[in-house]
Tab-separated table of C-alpha atoms in Angstrom:
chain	number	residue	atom	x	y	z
A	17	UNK	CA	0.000	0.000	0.000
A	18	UNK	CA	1.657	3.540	-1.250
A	19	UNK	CA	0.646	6.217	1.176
A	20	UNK	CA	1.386	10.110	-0.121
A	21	UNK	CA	3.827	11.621	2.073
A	22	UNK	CA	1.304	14.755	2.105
A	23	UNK	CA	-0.835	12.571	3.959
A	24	UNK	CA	2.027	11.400	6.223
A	25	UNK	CA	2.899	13.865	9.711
A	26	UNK	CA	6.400	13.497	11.480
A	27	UNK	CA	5.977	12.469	15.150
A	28	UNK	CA	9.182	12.957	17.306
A	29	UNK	CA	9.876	11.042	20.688
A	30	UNK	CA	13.097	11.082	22.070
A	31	UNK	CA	15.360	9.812	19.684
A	32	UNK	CA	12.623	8.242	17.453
A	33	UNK	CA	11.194	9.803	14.719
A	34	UNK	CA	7.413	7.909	13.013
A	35	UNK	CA	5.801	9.207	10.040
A	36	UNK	CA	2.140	8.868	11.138
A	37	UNK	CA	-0.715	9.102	8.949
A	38	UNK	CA	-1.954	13.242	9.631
A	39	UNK	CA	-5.311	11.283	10.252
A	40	UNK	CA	-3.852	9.336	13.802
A	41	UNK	CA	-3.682	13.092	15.155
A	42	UNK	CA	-6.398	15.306	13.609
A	43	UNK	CA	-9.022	12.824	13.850
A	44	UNK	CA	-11.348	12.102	17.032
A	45	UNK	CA	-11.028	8.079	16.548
A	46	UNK	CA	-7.702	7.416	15.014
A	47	UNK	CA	-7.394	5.156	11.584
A	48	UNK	CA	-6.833	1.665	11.989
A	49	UNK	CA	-5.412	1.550	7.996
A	50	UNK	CA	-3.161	2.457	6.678
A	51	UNK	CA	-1.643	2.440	10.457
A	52	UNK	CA	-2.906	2.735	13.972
A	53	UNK	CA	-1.119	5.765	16.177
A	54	UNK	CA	-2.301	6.930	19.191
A	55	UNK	CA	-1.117	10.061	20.363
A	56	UNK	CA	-2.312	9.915	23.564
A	57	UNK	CA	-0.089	6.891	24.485
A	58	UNK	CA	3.219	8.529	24.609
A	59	UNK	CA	3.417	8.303	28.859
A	60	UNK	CA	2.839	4.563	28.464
A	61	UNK	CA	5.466	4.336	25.297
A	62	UNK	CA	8.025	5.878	27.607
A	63	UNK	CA	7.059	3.815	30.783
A	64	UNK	CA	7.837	0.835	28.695
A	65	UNK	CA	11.158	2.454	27.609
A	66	UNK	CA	12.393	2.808	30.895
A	67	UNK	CA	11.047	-0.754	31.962
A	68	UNK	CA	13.161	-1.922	29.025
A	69	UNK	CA	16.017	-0.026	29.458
A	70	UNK	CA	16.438	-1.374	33.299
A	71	UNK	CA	15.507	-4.692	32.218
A	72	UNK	CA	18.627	-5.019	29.874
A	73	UNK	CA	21.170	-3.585	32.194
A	74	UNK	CA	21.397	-7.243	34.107
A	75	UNK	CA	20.122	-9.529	31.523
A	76	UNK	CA	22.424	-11.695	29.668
A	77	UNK	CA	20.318	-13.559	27.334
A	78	UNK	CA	19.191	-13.060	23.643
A	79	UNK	CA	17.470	-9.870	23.597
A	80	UNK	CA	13.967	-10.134	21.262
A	81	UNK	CA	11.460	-7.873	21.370
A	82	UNK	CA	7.783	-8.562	19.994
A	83	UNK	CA	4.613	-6.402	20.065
A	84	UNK	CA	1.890	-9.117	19.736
């Protein structure tokens, strides 16, 4: 699926930078296609960050990662 970049917004958070479709932000119930973003979950995304982040520090297994 080709989505036009004028109908793509640049979201940055900490060191990451998404290209969101404009409609995850401007709209009252977000998109689910072309992609699902929900603004209103950035305090959760960085929660997880720093559960991740002190996870690692002692762990000395294979590190994988899934969203599921």
């Amino acid at each position: 699926m080709e989505i036009p970049n004028e109908s793509l917004q640049e979201i940055v958070e900490g060191k990451t930078k998404l290209l969101v479709p404009k409609g995850s932000i401007t709209e009252k119930v977000p998109p689910k296609e072309p992609a699902f973003f929900n603004p209103k979950a950035k305090l959760n995304r960085d929660f997880s960050i720093i559960a991740y982040a002190g996870f690692l520090e002692n762990f000395q297994g294979p590190k994988i990662f899934l969203e599921g």
